[in-house]
Tab-separated table of C-alpha atoms and ligand atoms in Angstrom:
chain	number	residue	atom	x	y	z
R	1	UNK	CA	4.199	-35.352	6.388
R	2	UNK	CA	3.150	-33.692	9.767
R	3	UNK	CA	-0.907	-32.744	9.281
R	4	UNK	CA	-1.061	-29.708	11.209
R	5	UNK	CA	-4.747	-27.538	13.175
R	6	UNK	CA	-5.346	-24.376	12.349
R	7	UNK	CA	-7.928	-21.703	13.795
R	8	UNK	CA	-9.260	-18.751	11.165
R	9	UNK	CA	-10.061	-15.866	12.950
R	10	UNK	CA	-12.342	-14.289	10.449
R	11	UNK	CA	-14.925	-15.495	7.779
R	12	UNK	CA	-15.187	-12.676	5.295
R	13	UNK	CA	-14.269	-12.464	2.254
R	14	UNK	CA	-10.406	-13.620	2.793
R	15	UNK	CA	-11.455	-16.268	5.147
R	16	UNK	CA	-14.107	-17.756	2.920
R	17	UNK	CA	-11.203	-18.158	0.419
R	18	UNK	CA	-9.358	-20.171	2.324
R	19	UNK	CA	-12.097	-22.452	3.813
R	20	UNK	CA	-12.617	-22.802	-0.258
R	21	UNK	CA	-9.187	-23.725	-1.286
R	22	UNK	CA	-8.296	-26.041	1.659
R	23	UNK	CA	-11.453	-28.115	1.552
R	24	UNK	CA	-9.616	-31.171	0.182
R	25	UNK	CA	-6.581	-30.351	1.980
R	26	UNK	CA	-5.803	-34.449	3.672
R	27	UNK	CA	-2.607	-32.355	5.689
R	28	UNK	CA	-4.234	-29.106	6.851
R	29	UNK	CA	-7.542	-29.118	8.897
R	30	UNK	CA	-9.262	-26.260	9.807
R	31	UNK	CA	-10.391	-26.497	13.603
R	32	UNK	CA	-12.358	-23.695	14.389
R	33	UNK	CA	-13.348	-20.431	12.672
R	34	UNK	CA	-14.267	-17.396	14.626
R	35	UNK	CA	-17.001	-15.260	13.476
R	36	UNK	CA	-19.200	-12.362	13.965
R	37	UNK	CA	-22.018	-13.274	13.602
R	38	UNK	CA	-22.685	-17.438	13.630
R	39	UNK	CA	-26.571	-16.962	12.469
R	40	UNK	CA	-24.878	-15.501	9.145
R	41	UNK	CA	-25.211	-17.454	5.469
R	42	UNK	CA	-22.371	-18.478	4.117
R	43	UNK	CA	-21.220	-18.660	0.396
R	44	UNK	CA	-19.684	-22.042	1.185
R	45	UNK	CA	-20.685	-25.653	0.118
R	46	UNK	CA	-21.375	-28.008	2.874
R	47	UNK	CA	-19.704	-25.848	5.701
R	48	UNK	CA	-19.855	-27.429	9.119
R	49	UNK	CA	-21.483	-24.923	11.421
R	50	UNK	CA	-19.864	-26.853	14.483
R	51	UNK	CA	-16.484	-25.432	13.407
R	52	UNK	CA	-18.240	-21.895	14.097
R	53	UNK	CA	-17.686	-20.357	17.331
R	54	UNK	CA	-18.173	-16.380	18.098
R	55	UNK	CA	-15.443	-16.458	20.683
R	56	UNK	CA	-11.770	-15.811	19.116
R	57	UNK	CA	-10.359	-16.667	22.412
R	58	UNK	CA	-11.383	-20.017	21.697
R	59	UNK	CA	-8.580	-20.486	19.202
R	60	UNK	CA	-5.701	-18.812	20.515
R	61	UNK	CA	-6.493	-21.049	23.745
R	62	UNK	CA	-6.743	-23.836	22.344
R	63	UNK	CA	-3.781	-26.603	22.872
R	64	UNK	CA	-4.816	-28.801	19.641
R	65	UNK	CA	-4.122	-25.536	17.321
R	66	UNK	CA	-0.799	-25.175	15.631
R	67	UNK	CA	-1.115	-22.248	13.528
R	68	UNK	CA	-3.439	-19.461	13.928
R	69	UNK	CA	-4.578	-17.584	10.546
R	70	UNK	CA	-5.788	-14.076	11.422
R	71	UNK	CA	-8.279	-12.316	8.673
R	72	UNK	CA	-10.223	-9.470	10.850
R	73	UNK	CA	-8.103	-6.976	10.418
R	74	UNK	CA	-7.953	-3.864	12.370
R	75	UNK	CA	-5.951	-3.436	15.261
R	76	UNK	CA	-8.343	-4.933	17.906
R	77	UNK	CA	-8.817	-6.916	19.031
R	78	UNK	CA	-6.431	-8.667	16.450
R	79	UNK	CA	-3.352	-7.458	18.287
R	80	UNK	CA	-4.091	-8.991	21.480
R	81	UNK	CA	-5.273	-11.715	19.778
R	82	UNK	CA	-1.974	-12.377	18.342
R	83	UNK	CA	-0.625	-11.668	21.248
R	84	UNK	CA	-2.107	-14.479	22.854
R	85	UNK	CA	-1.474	-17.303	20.505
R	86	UNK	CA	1.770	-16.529	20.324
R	87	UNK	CA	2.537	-16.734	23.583
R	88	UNK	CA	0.644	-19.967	23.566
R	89	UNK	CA	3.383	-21.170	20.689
R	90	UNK	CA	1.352	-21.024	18.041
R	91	UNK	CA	2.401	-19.578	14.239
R	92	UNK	CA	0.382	-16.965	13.034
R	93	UNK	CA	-0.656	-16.233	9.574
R	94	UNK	CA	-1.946	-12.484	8.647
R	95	UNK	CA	-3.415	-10.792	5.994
R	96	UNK	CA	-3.738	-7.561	8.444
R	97	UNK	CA	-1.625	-4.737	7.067
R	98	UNK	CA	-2.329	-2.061	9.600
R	99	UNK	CA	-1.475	-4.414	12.404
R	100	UNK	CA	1.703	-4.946	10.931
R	101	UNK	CA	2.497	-1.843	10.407
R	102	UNK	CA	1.718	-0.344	13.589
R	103	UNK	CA	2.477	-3.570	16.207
R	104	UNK	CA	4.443	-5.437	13.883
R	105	UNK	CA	7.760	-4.628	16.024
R	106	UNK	CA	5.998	-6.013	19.153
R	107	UNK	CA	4.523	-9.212	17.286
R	108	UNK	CA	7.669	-10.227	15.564
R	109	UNK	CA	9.682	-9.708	18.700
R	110	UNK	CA	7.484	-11.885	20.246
R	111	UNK	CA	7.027	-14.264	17.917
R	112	UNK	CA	11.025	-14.418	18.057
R	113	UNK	CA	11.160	-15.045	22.118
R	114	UNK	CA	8.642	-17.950	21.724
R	115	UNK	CA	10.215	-19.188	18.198
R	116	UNK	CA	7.344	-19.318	16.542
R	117	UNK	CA	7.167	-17.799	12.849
R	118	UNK	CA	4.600	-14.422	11.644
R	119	UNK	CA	4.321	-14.918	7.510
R	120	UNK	CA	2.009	-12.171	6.025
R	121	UNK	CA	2.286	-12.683	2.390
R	122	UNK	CA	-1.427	-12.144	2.098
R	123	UNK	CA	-1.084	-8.284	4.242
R	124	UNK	CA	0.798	-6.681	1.019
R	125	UNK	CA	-0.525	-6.467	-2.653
R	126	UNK	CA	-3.172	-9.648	-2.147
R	127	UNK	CA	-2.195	-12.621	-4.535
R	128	UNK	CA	0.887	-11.128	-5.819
R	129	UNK	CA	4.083	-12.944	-3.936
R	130	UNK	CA	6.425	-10.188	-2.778
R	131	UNK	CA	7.492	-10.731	1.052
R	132	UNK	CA	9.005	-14.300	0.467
R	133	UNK	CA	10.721	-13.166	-2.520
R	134	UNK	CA	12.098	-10.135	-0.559
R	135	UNK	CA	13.123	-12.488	2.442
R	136	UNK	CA	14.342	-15.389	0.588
R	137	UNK	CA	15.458	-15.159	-3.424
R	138	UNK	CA	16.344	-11.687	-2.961
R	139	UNK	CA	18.312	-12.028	0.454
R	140	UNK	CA	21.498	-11.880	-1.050
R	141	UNK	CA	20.413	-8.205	-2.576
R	142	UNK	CA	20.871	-4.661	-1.348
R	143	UNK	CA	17.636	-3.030	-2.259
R	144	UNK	CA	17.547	0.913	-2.810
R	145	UNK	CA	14.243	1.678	-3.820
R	146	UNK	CA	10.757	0.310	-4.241
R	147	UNK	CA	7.664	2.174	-6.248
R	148	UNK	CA	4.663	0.579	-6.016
R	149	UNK	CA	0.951	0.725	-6.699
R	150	UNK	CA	-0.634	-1.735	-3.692
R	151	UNK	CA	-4.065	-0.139	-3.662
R	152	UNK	CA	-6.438	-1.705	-6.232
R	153	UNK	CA	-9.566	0.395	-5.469
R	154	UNK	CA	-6.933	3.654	-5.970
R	155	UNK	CA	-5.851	2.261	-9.074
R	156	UNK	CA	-9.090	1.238	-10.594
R	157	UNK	CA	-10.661	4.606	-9.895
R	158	UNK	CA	-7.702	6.348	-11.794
R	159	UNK	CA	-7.688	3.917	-14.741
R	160	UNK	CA	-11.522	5.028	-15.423
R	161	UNK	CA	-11.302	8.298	-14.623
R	162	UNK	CA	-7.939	8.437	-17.412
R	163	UNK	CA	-9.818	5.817	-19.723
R	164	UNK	CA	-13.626	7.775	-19.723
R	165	UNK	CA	-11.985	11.338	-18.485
R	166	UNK	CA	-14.820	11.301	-15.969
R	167	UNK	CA	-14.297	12.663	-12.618
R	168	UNK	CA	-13.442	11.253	-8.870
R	169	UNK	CA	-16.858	11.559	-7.620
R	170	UNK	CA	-18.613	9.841	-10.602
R	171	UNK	CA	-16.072	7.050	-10.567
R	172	UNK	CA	-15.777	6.206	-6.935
R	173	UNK	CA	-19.699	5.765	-7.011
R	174	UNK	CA	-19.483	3.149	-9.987
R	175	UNK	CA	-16.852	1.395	-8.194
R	176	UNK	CA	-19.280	1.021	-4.851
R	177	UNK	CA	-21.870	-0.370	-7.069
R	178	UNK	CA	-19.418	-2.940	-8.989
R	179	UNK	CA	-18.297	-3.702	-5.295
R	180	UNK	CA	-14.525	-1.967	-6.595
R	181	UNK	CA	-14.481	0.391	-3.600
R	182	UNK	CA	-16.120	0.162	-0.337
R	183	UNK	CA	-18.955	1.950	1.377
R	184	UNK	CA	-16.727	4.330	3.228
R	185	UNK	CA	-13.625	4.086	0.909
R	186	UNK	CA	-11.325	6.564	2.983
R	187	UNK	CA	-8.614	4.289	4.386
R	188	UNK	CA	-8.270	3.460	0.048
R	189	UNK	CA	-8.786	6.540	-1.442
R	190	UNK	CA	-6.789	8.843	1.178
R	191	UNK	CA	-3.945	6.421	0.760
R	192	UNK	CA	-3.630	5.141	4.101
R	193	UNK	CA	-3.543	1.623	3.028
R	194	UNK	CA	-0.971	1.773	0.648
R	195	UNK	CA	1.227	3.478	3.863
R	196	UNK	CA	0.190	0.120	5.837
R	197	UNK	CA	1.721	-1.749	2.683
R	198	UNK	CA	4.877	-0.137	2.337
R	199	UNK	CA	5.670	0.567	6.072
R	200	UNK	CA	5.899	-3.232	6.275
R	201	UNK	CA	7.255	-3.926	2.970
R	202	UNK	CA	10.376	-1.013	3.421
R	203	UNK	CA	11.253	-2.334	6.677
R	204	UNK	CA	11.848	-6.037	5.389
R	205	UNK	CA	13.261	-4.747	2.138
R	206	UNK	CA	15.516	-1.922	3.473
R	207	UNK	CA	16.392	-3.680	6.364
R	208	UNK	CA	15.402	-0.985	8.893
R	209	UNK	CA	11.760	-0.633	10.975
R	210	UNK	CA	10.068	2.325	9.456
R	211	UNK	CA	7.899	3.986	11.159
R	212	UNK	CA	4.344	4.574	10.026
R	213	UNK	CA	3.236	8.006	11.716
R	214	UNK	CA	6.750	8.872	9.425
R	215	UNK	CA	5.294	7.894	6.029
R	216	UNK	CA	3.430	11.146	4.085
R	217	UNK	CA	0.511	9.966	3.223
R	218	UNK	CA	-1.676	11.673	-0.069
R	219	UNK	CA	-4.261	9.912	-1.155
R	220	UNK	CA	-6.686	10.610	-5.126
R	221	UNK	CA	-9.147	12.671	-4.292
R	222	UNK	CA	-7.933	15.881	-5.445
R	223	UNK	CA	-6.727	14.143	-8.936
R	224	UNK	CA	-9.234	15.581	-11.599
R	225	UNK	CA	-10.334	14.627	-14.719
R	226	UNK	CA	-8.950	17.350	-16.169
R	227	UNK	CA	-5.172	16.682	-14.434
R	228	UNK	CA	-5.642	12.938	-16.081
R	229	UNK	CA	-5.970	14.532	-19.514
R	230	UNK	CA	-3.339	17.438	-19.333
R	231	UNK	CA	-0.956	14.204	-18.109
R	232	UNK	CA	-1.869	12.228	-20.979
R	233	UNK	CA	-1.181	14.703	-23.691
R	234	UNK	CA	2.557	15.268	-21.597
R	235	UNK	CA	2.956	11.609	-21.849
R	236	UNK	CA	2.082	10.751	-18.419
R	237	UNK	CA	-0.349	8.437	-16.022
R	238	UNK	CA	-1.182	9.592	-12.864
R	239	UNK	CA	-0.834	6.515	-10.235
R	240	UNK	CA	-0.803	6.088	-6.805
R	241	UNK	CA	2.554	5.601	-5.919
R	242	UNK	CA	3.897	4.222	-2.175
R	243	UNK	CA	8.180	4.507	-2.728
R	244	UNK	CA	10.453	3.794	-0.173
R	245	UNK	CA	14.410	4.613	-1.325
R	246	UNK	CA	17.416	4.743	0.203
R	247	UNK	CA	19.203	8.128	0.062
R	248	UNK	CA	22.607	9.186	-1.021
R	249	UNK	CA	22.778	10.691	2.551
R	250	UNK	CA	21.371	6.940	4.073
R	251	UNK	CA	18.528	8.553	4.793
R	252	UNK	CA	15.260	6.682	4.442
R	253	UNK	CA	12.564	7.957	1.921
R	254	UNK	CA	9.388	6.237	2.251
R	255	UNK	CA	5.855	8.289	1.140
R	256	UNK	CA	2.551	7.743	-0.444
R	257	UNK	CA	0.954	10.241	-3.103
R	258	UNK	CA	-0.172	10.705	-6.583
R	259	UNK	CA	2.792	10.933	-9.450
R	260	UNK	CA	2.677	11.823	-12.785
R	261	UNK	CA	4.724	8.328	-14.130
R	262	UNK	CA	6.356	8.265	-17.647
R	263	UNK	CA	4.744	6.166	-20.425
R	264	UNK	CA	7.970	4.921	-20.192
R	265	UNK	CA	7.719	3.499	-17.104
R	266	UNK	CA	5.834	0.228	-16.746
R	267	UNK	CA	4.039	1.211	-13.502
R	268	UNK	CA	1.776	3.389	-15.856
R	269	UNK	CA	0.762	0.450	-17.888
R	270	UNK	CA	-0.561	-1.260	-14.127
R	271	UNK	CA	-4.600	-0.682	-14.614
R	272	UNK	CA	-7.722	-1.604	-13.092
R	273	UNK	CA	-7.448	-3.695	-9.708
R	274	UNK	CA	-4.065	-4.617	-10.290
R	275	UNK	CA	-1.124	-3.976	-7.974
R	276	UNK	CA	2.717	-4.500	-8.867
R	277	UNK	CA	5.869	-3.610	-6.745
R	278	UNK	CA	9.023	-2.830	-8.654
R	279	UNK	CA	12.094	-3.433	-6.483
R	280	UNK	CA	15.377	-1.853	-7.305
R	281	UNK	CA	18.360	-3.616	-5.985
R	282	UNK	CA	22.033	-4.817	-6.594
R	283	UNK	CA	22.950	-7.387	-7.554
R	284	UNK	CA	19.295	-8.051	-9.216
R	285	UNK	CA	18.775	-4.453	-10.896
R	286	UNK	CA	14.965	-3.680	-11.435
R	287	UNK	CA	12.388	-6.804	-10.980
R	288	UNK	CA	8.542	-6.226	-11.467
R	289	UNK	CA	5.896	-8.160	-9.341
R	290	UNK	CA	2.450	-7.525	-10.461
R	291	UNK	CA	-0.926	-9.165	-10.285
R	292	UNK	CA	-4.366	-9.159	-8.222
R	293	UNK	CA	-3.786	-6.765	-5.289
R	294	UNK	CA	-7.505	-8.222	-3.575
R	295	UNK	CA	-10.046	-10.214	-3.984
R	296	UNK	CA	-11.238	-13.680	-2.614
R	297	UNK	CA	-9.310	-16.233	-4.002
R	298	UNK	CA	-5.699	-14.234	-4.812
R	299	UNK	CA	-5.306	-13.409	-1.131
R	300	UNK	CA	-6.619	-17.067	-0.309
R	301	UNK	CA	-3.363	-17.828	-2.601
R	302	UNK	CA	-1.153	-16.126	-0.518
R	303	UNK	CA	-2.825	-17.149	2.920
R	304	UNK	CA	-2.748	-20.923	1.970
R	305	UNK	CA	0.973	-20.558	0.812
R	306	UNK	CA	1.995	-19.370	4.074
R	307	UNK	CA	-0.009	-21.922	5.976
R	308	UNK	CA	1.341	-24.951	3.411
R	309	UNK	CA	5.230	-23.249	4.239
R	310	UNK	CA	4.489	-23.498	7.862
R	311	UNK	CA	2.893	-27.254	7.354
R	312	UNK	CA	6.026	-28.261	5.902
R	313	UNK	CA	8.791	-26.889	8.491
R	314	UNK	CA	6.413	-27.272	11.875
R	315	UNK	CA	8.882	-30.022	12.853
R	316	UNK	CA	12.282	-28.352	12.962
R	317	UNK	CA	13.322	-26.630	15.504
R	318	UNK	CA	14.383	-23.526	14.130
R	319	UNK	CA	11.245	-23.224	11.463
R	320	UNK	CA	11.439	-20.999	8.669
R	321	UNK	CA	14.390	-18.706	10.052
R	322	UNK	CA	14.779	-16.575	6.657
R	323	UNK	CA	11.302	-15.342	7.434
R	324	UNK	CA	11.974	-14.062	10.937
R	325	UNK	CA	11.999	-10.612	11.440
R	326	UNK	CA	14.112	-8.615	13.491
R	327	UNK	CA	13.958	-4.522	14.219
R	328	UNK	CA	17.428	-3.684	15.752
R	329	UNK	CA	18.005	-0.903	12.918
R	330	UNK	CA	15.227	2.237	13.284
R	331	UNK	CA	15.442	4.045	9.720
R	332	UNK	CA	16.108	7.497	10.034
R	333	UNK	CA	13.677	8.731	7.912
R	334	UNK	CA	13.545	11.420	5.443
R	335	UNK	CA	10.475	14.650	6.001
R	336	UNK	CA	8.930	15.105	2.939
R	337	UNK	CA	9.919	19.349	2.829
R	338	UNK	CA	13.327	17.717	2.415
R	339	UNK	CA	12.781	15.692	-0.415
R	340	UNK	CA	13.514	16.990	-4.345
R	341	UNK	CA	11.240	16.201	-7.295
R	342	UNK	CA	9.548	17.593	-10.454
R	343	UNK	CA	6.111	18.789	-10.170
R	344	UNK	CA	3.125	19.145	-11.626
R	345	UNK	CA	0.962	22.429	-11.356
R	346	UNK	CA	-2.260	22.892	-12.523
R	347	UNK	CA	-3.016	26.758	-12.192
R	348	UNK	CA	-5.760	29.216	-12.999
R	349	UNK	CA	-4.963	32.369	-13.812
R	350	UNK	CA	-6.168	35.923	-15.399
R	351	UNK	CA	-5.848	35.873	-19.029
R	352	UNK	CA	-3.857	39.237	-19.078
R	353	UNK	CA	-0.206	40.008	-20.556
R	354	UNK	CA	2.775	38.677	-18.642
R	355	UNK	CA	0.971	35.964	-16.292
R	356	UNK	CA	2.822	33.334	-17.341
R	357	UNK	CA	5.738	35.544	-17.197
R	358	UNK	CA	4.817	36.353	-13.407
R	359	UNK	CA	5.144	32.077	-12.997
R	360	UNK	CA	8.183	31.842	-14.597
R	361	UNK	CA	9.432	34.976	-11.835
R	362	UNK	CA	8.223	33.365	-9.092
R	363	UNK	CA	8.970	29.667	-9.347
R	364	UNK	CA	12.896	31.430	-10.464
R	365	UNK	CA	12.885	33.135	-7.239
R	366	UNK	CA	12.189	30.232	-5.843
R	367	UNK	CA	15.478	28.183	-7.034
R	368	UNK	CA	12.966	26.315	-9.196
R	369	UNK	CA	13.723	25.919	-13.061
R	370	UNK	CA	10.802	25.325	-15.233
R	371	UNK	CA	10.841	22.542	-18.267
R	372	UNK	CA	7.511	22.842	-20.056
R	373	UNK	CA	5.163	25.316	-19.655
R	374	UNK	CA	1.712	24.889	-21.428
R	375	UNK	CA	-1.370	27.499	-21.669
R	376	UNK	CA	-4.454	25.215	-21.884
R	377	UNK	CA	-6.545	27.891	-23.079
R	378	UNK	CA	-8.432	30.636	-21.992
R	379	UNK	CA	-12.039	29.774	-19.668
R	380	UNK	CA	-14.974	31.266	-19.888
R	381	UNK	CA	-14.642	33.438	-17.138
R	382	UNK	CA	-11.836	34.805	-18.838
R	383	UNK	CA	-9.132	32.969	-16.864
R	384	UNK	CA	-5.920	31.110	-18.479
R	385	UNK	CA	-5.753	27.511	-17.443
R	386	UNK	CA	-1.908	26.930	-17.184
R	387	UNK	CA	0.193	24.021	-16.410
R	388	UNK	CA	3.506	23.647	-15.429
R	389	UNK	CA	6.218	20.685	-15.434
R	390	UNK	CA	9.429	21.577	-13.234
R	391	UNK	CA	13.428	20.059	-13.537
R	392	UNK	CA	13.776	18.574	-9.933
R	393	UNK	CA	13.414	21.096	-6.828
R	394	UNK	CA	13.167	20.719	-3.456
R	395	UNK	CA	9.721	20.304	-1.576
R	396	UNK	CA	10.040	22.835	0.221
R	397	UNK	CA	10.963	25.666	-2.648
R	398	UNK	CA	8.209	24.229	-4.560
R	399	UNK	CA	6.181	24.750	-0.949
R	400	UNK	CA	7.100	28.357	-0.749
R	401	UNK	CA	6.524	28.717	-4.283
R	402	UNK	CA	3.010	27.749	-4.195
R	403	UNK	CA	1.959	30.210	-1.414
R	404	UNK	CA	3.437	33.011	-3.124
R	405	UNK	CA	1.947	31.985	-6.332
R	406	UNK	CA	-1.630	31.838	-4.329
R	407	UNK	CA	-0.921	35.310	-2.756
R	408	UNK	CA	-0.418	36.770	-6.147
R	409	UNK	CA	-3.118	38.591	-7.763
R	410	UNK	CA	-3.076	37.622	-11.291
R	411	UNK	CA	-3.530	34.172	-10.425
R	412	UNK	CA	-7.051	32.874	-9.923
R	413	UNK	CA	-6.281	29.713	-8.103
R	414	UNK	CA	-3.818	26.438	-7.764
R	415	UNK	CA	-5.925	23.835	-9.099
R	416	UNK	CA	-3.098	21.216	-8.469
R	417	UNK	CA	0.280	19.969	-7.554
R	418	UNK	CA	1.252	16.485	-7.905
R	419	UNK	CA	4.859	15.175	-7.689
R	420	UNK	CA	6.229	13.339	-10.939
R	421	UNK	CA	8.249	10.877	-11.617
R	422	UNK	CA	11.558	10.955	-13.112
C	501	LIG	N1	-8.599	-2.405	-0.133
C	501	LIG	C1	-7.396	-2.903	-0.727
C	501	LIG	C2	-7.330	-2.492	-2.184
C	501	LIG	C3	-7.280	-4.401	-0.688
C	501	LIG	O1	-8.233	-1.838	-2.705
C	501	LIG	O2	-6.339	-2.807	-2.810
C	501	LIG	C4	-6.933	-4.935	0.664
C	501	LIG	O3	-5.774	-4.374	1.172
């Protein structure tokens, strides 16, 4: 078997994975790493500090390197990194979801001209394997929807906060101590990760490039404890969700925000740090993926996997073509005010004769018809808490409906409004 070089871009946490897992590797050899900072102590056993260099350029240079494995993340300088080795025929292995999303047209098109291969198993939901199922054991499918939960720190957060009914604020810090969340845990917690996730994973699975300034994007910080408990005693979790559908019209549907999902559903049973992608597709019907979303050694899993599938093809000439990727087809892609689904409200109002009444007007005028309507009792202050489960409506009825509501005087405030899922 053909023992290939690689280069690792990257000794974090992904990178020290994979140093880890192919330490006894006789057919893979690691070359050079690229980090930071060289002075830096490792949590790796007898690691040869002559493999450490601090220029990246090194690697994509360099003619004894077959495959580059890229685990900075961040757009740059990892794009023009990329860029590089490619044009210098080497394969590339990624873990970098935001690159892919946002330059993946450019990369793969690229990677295409100089027939080399891009495989990114580790970019989308960690450890869990998803894009080689997608591009190989699923080929002969037509897939019409995916509904995912791809962020673990999201989906940890929102497990506690359900499990303890404590709120965002007091979770999110326990999660930065137990090393759950980061320091600055935006690009998690306003969802904008879980967009890099499924901007890749809808093109490959729906066949069309989506674009990622296209995807809504909610992310959990508005999700109270309070919303957790009112969906539990409905029957409900409240997840993270990233979907990407095909409509009736061909349009494409691909958003991230909070839903209210069934008990019924097995997304709401996903907890903790765990991701899992259900794919919807004929001839398959529904298959679940699930498992570690992050973490050290999953995403080594799925890094090492795509390096090993490279190893084993390097000598044909056309290597790995199911994993190519092409763009030809741009998805026309749906606006969320355009969209229908149920809702959740969470509202505040006086506790006076007819309020809910003055709802049930409104959200009528609206075109919007209500299924359960539930006073949560009455507050201190003397207000009604109220909340409000709707048949399907359109975005932008439920939009209109929501102003009005806030405009009218009876009602002290809209506390929240989260889509559900049917
Ligand atoms: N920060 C991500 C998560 C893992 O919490 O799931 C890497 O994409």
């Amino acid at each position: 078997m053909t023992k290939i070089n690689i280069g690792l871009i990257g000794l974090g946490t992904v990178g020290t994975g994979v140093v880890k897992v192919l330490k006894d590797n006789q057919d893979i050899c690691i070359k050079k790493i690229a980090v930071k900072n060289i002075n830096k102590k490792r949590n790796i056993d007898n690691l040869d500090t002559n493999l450490l260099t601090s220029d990246p350029y090194e690697i994509v240079e360099n003619p004894e390197i077959d495959v580059v494995v890229e685990v900075i993340g961040g757009t740059e300088p990892a794009f023009d990194l990329l860029k590089r080795a490619i044009k210098n025929k080497k394969h590339i292995v990624t873990a970098n979801k935001e690159l892919l999303a946002k330059n993946g047209e450019e990369l793969f098109n690229l990677a295409n001209e100089n027939n080399v291969v891009i495989l990114y198993e580790a970019a989308i939901a960690g450890g869990i394997p998803i894009i080689m199922p997608i591009k190989t054991t699923l080929a002969g499918n037509k897939i019409s929807k995916i509904a995912a939960i791809l962020n673990g720190t999201t989906n940890y957060i929102l497990t506690k906060m359900e499990e303890s009914n404590v709120s965002y604020a007091d979770v999110l810090e326990e999660a930065q101590k137990l090393g759950y969340a980061e320091a600055d845990p935006t690009g998690d917690v306003e969802g904008f990760d879980s967009a890099y996730k499924i901007a890749t994973l809808a093109t490959i699975a729906l066949n069309q490039k989506v674009d990622i300034n296209k995807i809504h994007t909610e992310g959990i910080t508005k999700i109270s404890a309070d919303d957790m408990k009112f969906a539990d005693e409905l029957g409900y979790k409240i997840k993270l969700i990233a979907l990407a559908e095909i409509t009736k019209e061909n349009k494409v549907d691909v958003r991230v925000h909070p839903m209210l999902v069934p008990d019924s559903n097995i997304l709401s049973t996903i907890n903790d740090v765990t991701n899992a992608v259900l794919v919807e597709g004929y001839p398959v019907g529904r298959v679940l993926f699930a498992g570690p979303g992050a973490g050290e050694m999953p995403t080594a899993s799925s890094v090492v996997g795509d390096i090993i599938a490279i190893q084993r093809n390097i000598d044909e000439k056309d290597p790995l073509p199911m994993m190519k990727c092409n763009h030809k087809i741009k998805a026309s892609q749906l606006d969320i005010l355009h969209t229908e689904n149920k809702y959740y409200i969470s509202i505040t109002a006086s506790n006076i004769p007819g309020v809910i009444g003055t709802i049930g007007e409104i959200c009528g005028r609206h075109h919007i018809n209500l299924a359960s309507v539930l006073q949560k009792g009455v507050c201190k202050e003397n207000s009604a808490q109220i909340v409000v489960i709707t048949e399907t409506c359109k975005e932008s009825d439920i939009q209109n409906a929501i102003t009005e509501l806030k405009n009218n005087n009876t009602i002290v405030r809209i506390n929240n409004l989260i889509r559900v899922m049917e």
